[in-house]
Amino acid sequence: MIVAEAVGRALAACGAEAVFGVVGSGNFHVTNALVAGGARFVAARHEGGAATMADAYARMSGRAGVVSVHQGPGLTNAMTGLTEAAKSRTPLIVLAGEATEARSNFHIDQAALATAVGAVALRVTSAQAAVEQAVEAYRVAVGERRTVLLNLPLDVQSAPYEGPGDVAGLAAGLLRPAGSPGEAASSWAGSTAGSPAGPVPEDEAAALAGALGAARRPVFIAGRGARHARRELEELAGRTGALLATSAVARGLFRGSPWDLDVSGGFATPLTAELIRGADLVVAWGCALNMWTTRHGSLVSPGARVAKVDLDAAALKTHVPADLGVVGDVAAVARAVTARAAQASGYRTAEVAERIRAEGRWRAVPYEDGSGGGRIDPRTLTIGLDELLPPERIVSVDSGNFMGYPSMFLDVPDEGGFCFTQAFQSVGLGLATAIGAALARPDRLPVAALGDGGLLMGLAELETVVRLGLPMVIVVYDDEAYGAEVHHFGPHGHPLGTVTFPPADLAAIARGHGLAAVTVTGREDLAGVAGWLDGPRDRPLLVHAKVAGERGSWWLEEAFKGH
Ligand SMILES: Cc1ncc(C[n+]2csc(CCOP(=O)(O)OP(=O)(O)O)c2C)c(N)n1
Ligand SMILES: [Mg+2]
């Protein structure tokens, strides 16, 4: 057995179940060893796609993501997706061949590249300790929620493995020493095992219980760090009379609750914005309260108290800072606070319940339909799709002017129904996000919502969707432009030739890749989507929607304040 094979076997034994990558000489053996150890390999067509697929897969499955790339350009191609993962604290292990010989074409400083974007750089350095080093990479990724680059120098990889014989047993034993919680180490969501979360600080929990007792209109905003804690948060909110909202990444967490306000921030309905502004206590659970979630702080009234509960002490002070902070796991802290909190009705009145029921969704907000002249209003398009698509769906959204429409008008069944890879605000990640999410949740209809720019940037993975046989619906909001830039600069009279494009037949491009496609220029064209949904759904569907785009979107106008 060579070192590369020992590393692959060790990671499979740690619990790596899906590996995304593009295989070249420098990651061939490690990838095959992962497969031999029981992992599934998913071939992407571009390493950028592989990185984002693994990121989305990890987010939606609760398992570690694994990426496998060739040395040098394989890694540089993956960098945008890896940056998104690192910023999002996605547990990801990136296996990369490494050309350490400075005169090699493939040589670059891979460790520096990783650390530059917030990932952790590790390396397999010895034929004796290769398994320990691979397990350490897995432990850091899962236990510390980091994106870890594990460099595999070519000479070390190809050397005979010299460590103990039972590689899988050794790896499993190193990851889960006797007496540690078994499963927890391979599954990171819903568990804090291996994470830095210590015991709940009693005084702070009591202080939060006191603050909730004193509040008349408390609102909870749950973020990424709360996605595993619905039950605990609903129980505490029920006890203290709090309304429930989420950041965009946690969208769907409280779906079905009569007190669910959906997303706080740019995507918030007028009612949600009003009710959050009316809060006298905002408790952020695993949520940084950044400019997106708070509309640059304006959703938090100046008189409101702010509490934050987060694994990361630094998050308590960033963005909208906390008056009261608790460092700890959200579920554990919520349980501790519930045990101490007095029963109160808080913000939960019959009138508020009725308003949430009547006005709590974007669908209920009246608008003037701007369809016409061969273009469909993106709201009309998205509402029409929301009615047609089965509720058991998993929605992934790319970046651009269009992005609010699917994020606001396409409902999702729960927090496992929305995948939002937007921490780096990169265009072009949407399609790969949808592939990773689809593989994590094969029980749900995958929906990718993209702009024309994002589709064409990530186009390499269209073949992957077809090859994997994913029953995906890809909705393209085509305004023949980088609409975000058009709306950013257009109002100031700047020339727009660099950000506008002639019409492209995106439906034909899709058909050429083996997808079914419909072009939508008005509501009646959605019949084509209904026809596809009727079956047999044996090919993915691309909905090429020619959208009306005279006006920028309201969430974008808000966002431009931050640029
Ligand atoms: C990788 C990357 N390149 C450029 C940008 C700047 N940018 C932000 S939105 C956007 C336009 C995206 O166009 P499209 O996907 O068609 O969506 P639209 O804005 O038209 O709705 C661009 C170029 C970015 N965020 N990321
Ligand atoms: Mg566009």
Coordinates of C-alpha atoms and ligand atoms in Angstrom, one line a residue:
M1 CA 0.0 0.0 0.0
I2 CA 1.4 3.4 -0.9
V3 CA 0.8 6.5 1.3
A4 CA -1.9 7.9 -1.0
E5 CA -3.9 4.7 -0.5
A6 CA -3.5 4.8 3.2
V7 CA -4.7 8.4 3.3
G8 CA -7.8 7.5 1.2
R9 CA -8.6 4.5 3.3
A10 CA -8.2 6.4 6.5
L11 CA -10.5 9.2 5.5
A12 CA -13.1 6.7 4.4
A13 CA -12.9 5.1 7.8
C14 CA -13.4 8.5 9.4
G15 CA -16.7 8.7 7.7
A16 CA -16.1 10.4 4.3
E17 CA -19.0 9.2 2.3
A18 CA -19.0 11.5 -0.8
V19 CA -16.0 12.9 -2.6
F20 CA -16.3 15.6 -5.3
G21 CA -13.5 16.2 -7.6
V22 CA -11.6 16.2 -10.9
V23 CA -9.0 13.5 -11.1
G24 CA -5.5 13.9 -12.4
S25 CA -2.3 12.1 -11.7
G26 CA -1.7 13.7 -8.3
N27 CA -5.1 12.7 -6.7
F28 CA -5.8 9.5 -8.6
H29 CA -4.7 7.0 -6.0
V30 CA -6.1 8.8 -3.0
T31 CA -9.5 9.1 -4.7
N32 CA -9.6 5.5 -5.7
A33 CA -8.7 4.4 -2.2
L34 CA -11.6 6.5 -0.9
V35 CA -13.9 4.7 -3.3
A36 CA -12.4 1.3 -2.3
G37 CA -13.1 2.3 1.3
G38 CA -16.8 2.8 0.5
A39 CA -17.0 6.5 -0.4
R40 CA -19.0 7.7 -3.5
F41 CA -17.0 9.7 -6.0
V42 CA -18.8 12.4 -7.9
A43 CA -16.9 13.7 -10.9
A44 CA -17.3 17.4 -11.5
R45 CA -16.3 19.0 -14.8
H46 CA -14.5 21.9 -13.1
E47 CA -12.8 22.0 -9.7
G48 CA -14.8 25.1 -8.8
G49 CA -17.9 23.0 -9.2
A50 CA -16.5 20.2 -7.2
A51 CA -15.6 22.5 -4.2
T52 CA -19.1 24.1 -4.2
M53 CA -20.8 20.7 -4.6
A54 CA -18.9 19.4 -1.6
D55 CA -19.8 22.6 0.4
A56 CA -23.5 22.3 -0.4
Y57 CA -23.5 18.6 0.3
A58 CA -21.9 19.2 3.7
R59 CA -24.4 21.9 4.6
M60 CA -27.4 19.9 3.7
S61 CA -26.3 16.4 4.8
G62 CA -24.5 17.3 8.1
R63 CA -21.5 15.2 6.9
A64 CA -18.0 16.4 6.2
G65 CA -17.5 17.5 2.6
V66 CA -14.5 16.0 0.7
V67 CA -12.9 17.5 -2.4
S68 CA -10.2 15.9 -4.4
V69 CA -8.1 17.9 -6.9
H70 CA -4.9 17.8 -8.9
Q71 CA -1.8 19.7 -7.8
G72 CA -1.5 23.4 -8.9
P73 CA -4.3 24.3 -11.4
G74 CA -6.7 21.8 -9.9
L75 CA -6.4 23.7 -6.6
T76 CA -6.5 27.2 -8.1
N77 CA -9.6 26.3 -10.1
A78 CA -11.3 25.3 -6.8
M79 CA -10.4 28.4 -4.9
T80 CA -13.6 30.4 -5.2
G81 CA -15.7 27.6 -4.0
L82 CA -13.2 26.9 -1.2
T83 CA -13.3 30.5 -0.1
E84 CA -17.1 30.3 0.2
A85 CA -16.8 27.2 2.3
A86 CA -14.1 28.7 4.5
K87 CA -16.1 31.8 5.1
S88 CA -19.2 29.7 5.9
R89 CA -17.2 27.5 8.3
T90 CA -18.2 24.4 6.3
P91 CA -16.4 21.3 7.5
L92 CA -14.5 20.4 4.3
I93 CA -11.4 18.4 3.6
V94 CA -9.6 19.2 0.4
L95 CA -7.2 16.6 -0.9
A96 CA -4.7 18.1 -3.3
G97 CA -1.6 16.6 -4.9
E98 CA 1.4 18.9 -4.3
A99 CA 4.4 19.5 -6.5
T100 CA 7.1 20.5 -4.0
E101 CA 9.8 20.7 -6.7
A102 CA 10.0 24.4 -7.4
R103 CA 10.8 23.9 -11.1
S104 CA 7.6 21.9 -11.7
N105 CA 5.0 23.6 -13.9
F106 CA 2.5 22.6 -11.2
H107 CA 4.4 24.2 -8.3
I108 CA 2.8 27.0 -6.3
D109 CA 2.6 27.7 -2.6
Q110 CA -0.5 25.8 -2.0
A111 CA -0.5 26.3 1.8
A112 CA -0.3 30.1 1.3
L113 CA -3.2 29.9 -1.1
A114 CA -5.3 28.1 1.4
T115 CA -4.5 30.4 4.4
A116 CA -5.1 33.5 2.2
V117 CA -8.8 32.6 2.0
G118 CA -9.3 31.5 5.6
A119 CA -8.7 27.7 5.1
V120 CA -6.4 25.7 7.3
A121 CA -3.3 24.2 5.5
L122 CA -2.0 20.8 6.6
R123 CA 0.3 18.3 4.9
V124 CA 1.0 14.6 4.9
T125 CA 4.8 14.6 5.5
S126 CA 5.7 11.0 6.4
A127 CA 5.1 7.4 5.4
Q128 CA 4.9 6.4 9.0
A129 CA 2.5 9.1 10.3
A130 CA 0.3 9.5 7.1
V131 CA -2.8 8.0 8.8
E132 CA -2.5 10.2 11.9
Q133 CA -2.1 13.2 9.7
A134 CA -5.1 12.4 7.6
V135 CA -7.2 11.8 10.7
E136 CA -6.0 15.1 12.1
A137 CA -7.2 16.9 9.0
Y138 CA -10.6 15.3 9.3
R139 CA -10.8 16.1 13.0
V140 CA -10.0 19.8 12.4
A141 CA -12.5 20.1 9.6
V142 CA -15.4 18.5 11.6
G143 CA -14.5 19.4 15.1
E144 CA -13.5 23.0 14.4
R145 CA -15.8 23.5 11.5
R146 CA -13.0 24.5 9.1
T147 CA -12.2 24.1 5.5
V148 CA -8.9 22.2 5.6
L149 CA -6.5 21.7 2.7
L150 CA -4.5 18.5 3.1
N151 CA -1.6 18.7 0.8
L152 CA -0.3 15.4 -0.5
P153 CA 3.3 15.9 -1.8
L154 CA 3.9 13.7 -4.8
D155 CA 7.0 12.0 -3.4
V156 CA 5.4 11.2 0.0
Q157 CA 2.2 10.0 -1.7
S158 CA 4.0 7.4 -3.8
A159 CA 6.2 6.1 -1.0
P160 CA 5.3 2.7 0.6
Y161 CA 3.1 3.2 3.6
E162 CA 5.1 2.3 6.8
G163 CA 2.6 2.8 9.6
P164 CA 0.5 0.2 11.4
G165 CA -1.3 -2.3 9.2
D166 CA -5.0 -1.9 10.0
V167 CA -5.4 1.5 8.5
A168 CA -9.2 1.7 8.8
G169 CA -9.1 0.5 12.4
L170 CA -6.3 2.9 13.3
A171 CA -8.1 5.8 11.7
A172 CA -11.4 5.1 13.4
G173 CA -9.7 4.6 16.7
L174 CA -7.8 7.9 16.4
L175 CA -10.9 9.8 15.5
R176 CA -13.0 8.3 18.2
P177 CA -10.9 7.3 21.2
A178 CA -12.6 4.7 23.4
G179 CA -15.3 6.3 25.5
S180 CA -16.0 9.2 23.1
P181 CA -19.5 9.6 21.5
G182 CA -19.3 7.3 18.4
E183 CA -21.3 8.8 15.6
A184 CA -20.8 12.4 16.5
A185 CA -17.4 12.7 15.0
S186 CA -18.5 11.9 11.5
S187 CA -21.6 14.0 11.6
W188 CA -21.1 17.6 12.5
A189 CA -24.6 19.2 12.3
G190 CA -26.9 18.6 15.2
S191 CA -24.0 17.9 17.5
T192 CA -21.4 19.8 19.2
A193 CA -19.2 16.8 20.0
G194 CA -15.7 17.7 19.0
S195 CA -16.5 21.3 18.8
P196 CA -15.1 23.9 21.2
A197 CA -18.5 24.2 22.9
G198 CA -18.0 23.8 26.6
P199 CA -20.7 23.7 29.4
V200 CA -23.4 26.4 29.2
P201 CA -22.3 29.4 31.3
E202 CA -24.8 29.5 34.1
D203 CA -24.7 33.2 34.9
E204 CA -25.1 34.3 31.3
A205 CA -28.0 31.8 30.7
A206 CA -29.7 33.2 33.8
A207 CA -29.2 36.7 32.6
L208 CA -30.7 35.8 29.2
A209 CA -33.7 34.2 31.0
G210 CA -34.1 37.5 33.0
A211 CA -33.9 39.6 29.9
L212 CA -36.6 37.5 28.2
G213 CA -38.7 37.8 31.3
A214 CA -38.4 41.6 31.2
A215 CA -39.1 41.8 27.4
R216 CA -42.6 42.6 26.1
R217 CA -41.9 42.0 22.4
P218 CA -39.0 39.5 22.0
V219 CA -37.9 38.3 18.6
F220 CA -35.5 35.4 18.0
I221 CA -33.3 35.5 14.8
A222 CA -31.8 32.1 14.1
G223 CA -28.7 31.8 11.9
R224 CA -26.5 29.0 10.6
G225 CA -25.4 28.0 14.1
A226 CA -29.0 27.3 15.0
R227 CA -30.0 25.0 12.1
H228 CA -29.9 22.0 14.4
A229 CA -31.9 23.6 17.2
R230 CA -35.5 24.1 16.0
R231 CA -37.1 22.2 18.8
E232 CA -35.2 23.9 21.6
L233 CA -35.7 27.4 20.2
E234 CA -39.4 26.8 19.6
E235 CA -39.8 25.6 23.1
L236 CA -38.1 28.6 24.6
A237 CA -39.9 31.0 22.3
G238 CA -43.2 29.4 23.3
R239 CA -42.4 29.9 26.9
T240 CA -41.3 33.5 26.6
G241 CA -43.7 34.7 23.8
A242 CA -41.0 35.4 21.2
L243 CA -41.6 35.6 17.4
L244 CA -39.3 33.6 15.2
A245 CA -37.2 34.7 12.3
T246 CA -34.0 33.4 10.5
S247 CA -31.1 34.7 8.5
A248 CA -31.1 33.7 4.8
V249 CA -28.9 30.7 5.3
A250 CA -31.3 29.2 8.0
R251 CA -34.4 29.9 5.9
G252 CA -37.2 27.5 6.6
L253 CA -36.1 26.6 10.1
F254 CA -39.4 27.5 11.7
R255 CA -41.7 26.7 8.8
G256 CA -45.1 25.6 10.0
S257 CA -45.1 27.6 13.2
P258 CA -47.8 30.3 13.4
W259 CA -45.1 32.6 14.8
D260 CA -42.7 32.2 11.8
L261 CA -41.7 35.5 10.3
D262 CA -39.5 33.8 7.7
V263 CA -36.3 35.7 6.7
S264 CA -35.0 38.8 8.5
G265 CA -33.1 41.3 6.3
G266 CA -33.3 42.3 2.7
F267 CA -35.6 39.5 1.9
A268 CA -38.0 40.3 4.8
T269 CA -41.6 41.1 4.0
P270 CA -42.9 44.5 5.1
L271 CA -44.7 42.9 8.0
T272 CA -41.6 41.0 9.2
A273 CA -39.5 44.2 9.0
E274 CA -42.2 46.0 11.0
L275 CA -42.4 43.4 13.7
I276 CA -38.6 43.0 14.1
R277 CA -38.3 46.8 14.3
G278 CA -41.0 46.7 17.0
A279 CA -39.0 44.3 19.1
D280 CA -37.7 45.4 22.5
L281 CA -35.3 42.4 22.7
V282 CA -33.7 40.7 19.7
V283 CA -32.0 37.4 20.5
A284 CA -29.6 36.2 17.8
W285 CA -29.0 32.5 17.9
G286 CA -25.9 31.3 16.0
C287 CA -26.4 34.4 13.9
A288 CA -23.9 37.3 13.5
L289 CA -26.6 39.9 12.7
N290 CA -24.6 41.1 9.7
M291 CA -25.7 43.9 7.3
W292 CA -27.8 41.5 5.3
T293 CA -29.8 40.1 8.2
T294 CA -30.4 43.5 9.7
R295 CA -30.5 45.8 6.7
H296 CA -27.4 47.5 7.9
G297 CA -28.6 47.5 11.5
S298 CA -31.8 49.3 10.7
L299 CA -34.1 46.4 11.6
V300 CA -33.0 46.6 15.2
S301 CA -34.6 49.5 16.8
P302 CA -32.2 51.8 18.7
G303 CA -34.0 51.1 22.0
A304 CA -34.0 47.4 21.7
R305 CA -31.7 45.2 23.7
V306 CA -29.6 42.7 21.7
A307 CA -28.5 39.3 23.0
K308 CA -26.4 36.8 21.1
V309 CA -25.7 33.2 21.6
D310 CA -22.8 31.8 19.6
L311 CA -20.1 29.1 19.8
D312 CA -17.7 31.8 18.8
A313 CA -17.0 34.5 21.4
A314 CA -15.8 36.9 18.6
A315 CA -19.3 36.8 17.0
L316 CA -20.8 38.5 20.0
K317 CA -19.0 41.7 19.2
T318 CA -19.2 41.9 15.4
H319 CA -21.8 43.6 13.3
V320 CA -24.7 44.6 15.6
P321 CA -23.0 44.0 18.9
A322 CA -24.6 42.2 21.8
D323 CA -25.6 43.8 25.1
L324 CA -25.8 40.3 26.5
G325 CA -23.8 37.4 25.2
V326 CA -23.7 33.7 25.8
V327 CA -20.9 31.5 24.4
G328 CA -22.2 28.1 23.8
D329 CA -24.1 25.7 21.6
V330 CA -27.5 27.1 20.6
A331 CA -29.5 24.1 21.5
A332 CA -27.8 23.6 24.9
V333 CA -28.1 27.3 25.8
A334 CA -31.8 27.3 24.8
R335 CA -32.5 24.4 27.0
A336 CA -30.7 26.0 29.9
V337 CA -32.6 29.3 29.4
T338 CA -35.9 27.5 29.1
A339 CA -35.3 25.8 32.5
R340 CA -35.0 29.3 34.0
A341 CA -37.4 31.4 32.0
A342 CA -40.8 32.5 33.3
Q343 CA -43.9 31.8 31.2
A344 CA -45.0 35.0 29.4
S345 CA -47.1 35.8 26.3
G346 CA -44.7 38.4 25.1
Y347 CA -45.1 39.4 21.5
R348 CA -47.7 36.6 20.8
T349 CA -51.0 38.3 20.7
A350 CA -54.1 37.2 18.6
E351 CA -53.7 40.3 16.5
V352 CA -50.0 39.5 15.7
A353 CA -50.9 35.9 14.9
E354 CA -53.6 37.1 12.5
R355 CA -51.3 39.6 10.8
I356 CA -48.6 36.9 10.3
R357 CA -51.3 34.6 8.8
A358 CA -52.6 37.2 6.4
E359 CA -49.5 39.2 5.5
G360 CA -46.6 37.0 6.6
R361 CA -45.6 35.8 3.1
W362 CA -44.4 37.7 0.0
R363 CA -47.2 36.0 -1.9
A364 CA -49.7 38.2 0.1
V365 CA -47.9 41.5 -0.8
P366 CA -49.7 43.2 -3.7
Y367 CA -47.6 44.2 -6.7
E368 CA -48.1 45.6 -10.2
D369 CA -47.4 42.8 -12.7
G370 CA -44.7 44.2 -15.1
S371 CA -45.0 41.3 -17.6
G372 CA -45.4 42.2 -21.3
G373 CA -43.6 42.6 -24.6
G374 CA -42.3 39.0 -24.5
R375 CA -40.9 39.2 -21.0
I376 CA -42.4 37.9 -17.7
D377 CA -42.3 39.7 -14.4
P378 CA -39.9 37.7 -12.2
R379 CA -42.4 37.8 -9.4
T380 CA -45.2 36.4 -11.6
L381 CA -42.8 33.7 -12.8
T382 CA -41.7 32.7 -9.3
I383 CA -45.2 32.7 -7.9
G384 CA -46.3 30.5 -10.8
L385 CA -43.5 28.1 -10.2
D386 CA -44.2 28.0 -6.4
E387 CA -47.7 26.9 -7.2
L388 CA -46.5 24.2 -9.6
L389 CA -43.5 22.7 -7.9
P390 CA -44.0 20.0 -5.2
P391 CA -43.5 21.3 -1.7
E392 CA -40.8 18.7 -1.0
R393 CA -38.1 20.7 -2.7
I394 CA -34.6 21.9 -2.0
V395 CA -33.9 25.4 -3.5
S396 CA -30.4 26.6 -4.3
V397 CA -29.8 30.2 -5.3
D398 CA -27.0 31.9 -7.2
S399 CA -26.0 35.6 -6.8
G400 CA -27.3 38.5 -8.8
N401 CA -30.1 41.0 -9.0
F402 CA -32.6 38.2 -9.5
M403 CA -31.7 36.3 -6.3
G404 CA -34.4 37.8 -4.1
Y405 CA -37.2 36.3 -6.2
P406 CA -36.6 32.7 -5.5
S407 CA -35.5 33.5 -2.0
M408 CA -38.7 35.2 -1.2
F409 CA -41.4 33.7 -3.4
L410 CA -40.4 30.0 -3.5
D411 CA -41.4 28.4 -0.3
V412 CA -39.3 25.7 1.3
P413 CA -40.4 22.9 3.6
D414 CA -37.8 23.5 6.4
E415 CA -34.1 24.5 6.9
G416 CA -33.1 21.4 4.8
G417 CA -34.9 22.9 1.8
F418 CA -32.8 26.0 1.2
C419 CA -29.1 26.1 0.3
F420 CA -27.5 29.6 0.1
T421 CA -23.8 29.7 -0.7
Q422 CA -23.5 33.5 -0.5
A423 CA -20.8 34.2 2.1
F424 CA -18.3 35.2 -0.6
Q425 CA -21.1 36.8 -2.8
S426 CA -19.7 35.0 -5.8
V427 CA -21.7 34.7 -9.0
G428 CA -21.6 31.2 -10.6
L429 CA -21.9 28.9 -7.6
G430 CA -25.6 28.2 -7.9
L431 CA -25.7 25.2 -10.2
A432 CA -23.0 23.3 -8.4
T433 CA -24.7 24.2 -5.1
A434 CA -27.9 22.7 -6.4
I435 CA -26.0 19.5 -7.4
G436 CA -24.4 19.1 -3.9
A437 CA -27.7 19.8 -2.3
A438 CA -29.5 17.3 -4.5
L439 CA -27.1 14.6 -3.7
A440 CA -27.5 15.3 0.1
R441 CA -31.3 15.2 -0.2
P442 CA -32.4 12.8 -2.9
D443 CA -35.9 12.7 -1.4
R444 CA -36.5 16.3 -2.5
L445 CA -37.0 18.0 -5.9
P446 CA -33.8 20.0 -6.5
V447 CA -34.4 23.5 -7.8
A448 CA -31.6 25.8 -9.0
A449 CA -32.3 29.5 -9.4
L450 CA -29.7 31.3 -11.5
G451 CA -29.2 34.4 -13.5
D452 CA -28.1 34.2 -17.1
G453 CA -24.6 35.3 -16.0
G454 CA -24.5 32.7 -13.2
L455 CA -25.6 29.9 -15.5
L456 CA -23.0 30.7 -18.1
M457 CA -20.3 31.0 -15.5
G458 CA -21.1 27.7 -14.0
L459 CA -22.1 26.0 -17.2
A460 CA -19.5 23.2 -17.1
E461 CA -21.6 21.4 -14.5
L462 CA -24.7 21.2 -16.7
E463 CA -23.3 17.9 -18.1
T464 CA -22.9 16.7 -14.5
V465 CA -26.5 17.3 -13.7
V466 CA -27.5 15.1 -16.8
R467 CA -24.8 12.5 -16.2
L468 CA -25.9 12.0 -12.5
G469 CA -29.5 11.7 -13.6
L470 CA -30.7 14.4 -11.2
P471 CA -34.3 15.3 -11.6
M472 CA -33.5 19.0 -11.3
V473 CA -35.4 22.1 -12.3
I474 CA -33.0 24.9 -13.3
V475 CA -34.7 28.2 -13.4
V476 CA -32.8 30.9 -15.3
Y477 CA -33.8 34.5 -14.8
D478 CA -32.5 35.9 -18.1
D479 CA -32.3 39.6 -18.4
E480 CA -29.5 39.5 -20.9
A481 CA -27.3 41.4 -18.5
Y482 CA -25.3 41.4 -15.4
G483 CA -28.4 43.0 -14.0
A484 CA -26.9 43.8 -10.6
E485 CA -24.4 46.0 -12.3
V486 CA -26.9 47.5 -14.7
H487 CA -29.0 48.6 -11.7
H488 CA -26.0 49.7 -9.8
F489 CA -24.6 52.0 -12.4
G490 CA -27.5 52.6 -14.8
P491 CA -29.2 55.2 -12.7
H492 CA -26.1 57.3 -12.7
G493 CA -26.0 57.5 -16.5
H494 CA -22.9 55.4 -17.0
P495 CA -22.4 53.4 -20.2
L496 CA -23.6 49.8 -19.8
G497 CA -22.0 48.1 -22.8
T498 CA -19.7 46.1 -20.6
V499 CA -22.5 44.5 -18.6
T500 CA -25.2 43.9 -21.2
F501 CA -25.3 41.0 -23.7
P502 CA -27.2 40.1 -26.9
P503 CA -30.0 37.4 -26.5
A504 CA -28.7 33.9 -26.1
D505 CA -30.8 30.8 -26.6
L506 CA -30.2 29.2 -23.2
A507 CA -32.9 26.6 -23.9
A508 CA -31.0 25.4 -26.9
I509 CA -27.8 25.3 -24.9
A510 CA -29.6 23.1 -22.3
R511 CA -31.1 20.8 -24.9
G512 CA -27.6 20.4 -26.4
H513 CA -26.5 19.1 -23.0
G514 CA -29.3 16.6 -22.9
L515 CA -31.8 18.5 -20.7
A516 CA -35.4 19.2 -21.4
A517 CA -36.1 23.0 -21.8
V518 CA -38.9 25.4 -21.9
T519 CA -38.7 29.1 -22.8
V520 CA -41.0 31.3 -20.7
T521 CA -42.0 34.8 -21.9
G522 CA -45.4 34.9 -20.1
R523 CA -47.4 33.0 -17.5
E524 CA -49.0 30.7 -20.0
D525 CA -45.6 29.2 -20.9
L526 CA -45.5 27.7 -17.4
A527 CA -47.7 24.9 -18.9
G528 CA -44.4 23.5 -20.2
V529 CA -43.1 23.2 -16.6
A530 CA -46.4 21.5 -15.6
G531 CA -46.0 19.0 -18.4
W532 CA -42.5 18.1 -17.3
L533 CA -43.6 17.7 -13.7
D534 CA -46.3 15.3 -14.9
G535 CA -43.5 12.9 -15.8
P536 CA -41.5 10.9 -16.4
R537 CA -38.9 13.5 -15.3
D538 CA -36.2 11.3 -16.9
R539 CA -34.2 14.4 -17.9
P540 CA -33.6 17.6 -15.9
L541 CA -35.5 20.7 -17.0
L542 CA -34.1 24.1 -17.7
V543 CA -36.7 26.9 -17.5
H544 CA -35.4 29.7 -19.7
A545 CA -37.3 32.7 -18.4
K546 CA -37.0 35.9 -20.3
V547 CA -37.6 38.3 -17.4
A548 CA -38.6 41.9 -17.4
G549 CA -35.8 43.9 -15.7
E550 CA -36.4 47.6 -16.0
R551 CA -36.0 48.2 -12.4
G552 CA -33.5 47.0 -9.8
S553 CA -34.8 44.9 -7.0
W554 CA -35.5 46.4 -3.6
W555 CA -33.1 44.1 -1.7
L556 CA -30.3 45.1 -4.1
E557 CA -30.9 48.8 -3.6
E558 CA -30.4 48.0 0.1
A559 CA -27.3 46.0 -0.6
F560 CA -25.6 48.7 -2.6
K561 CA -25.3 50.7 0.5
G562 CA -22.7 48.2 1.6
H563 CA -20.4 48.6 -1.5
Ligands
LIG1 C1 -17.3 35.7 -9.6 C2 -18.0 37.1 -9.6 N1 -17.8 37.9 -10.6 C3 -18.4 39.1 -10.6 C4 -19.2 39.5 -9.6 C5 -19.9 40.9 -9.7 N2 -21.3 40.6 -10.0 C6 -22.3 40.6 -9.0 S1 -23.8 40.3 -9.6 C7 -23.2 40.2 -11.2 C8 -24.2 39.9 -12.3 C9 -24.7 38.5 -12.3 O1 -25.5 38.4 -13.5 P1 -26.7 37.4 -13.6 O2 -26.2 36.1 -13.1 O3 -27.2 37.4 -14.9 O4 -27.8 37.9 -12.5 P2 -28.6 39.3 -12.6 O5 -27.8 40.3 -11.8 O6 -28.6 39.7 -14.0 O7 -29.9 39.0 -12.1 C10 -21.9 40.4 -11.2 C11 -21.1 40.3 -12.5 C12 -19.4 38.6 -8.5 N3 -20.2 38.9 -7.5 N4 -18.8 37.4 -8.6
MG2 MG -28.7 38.6 -15.7

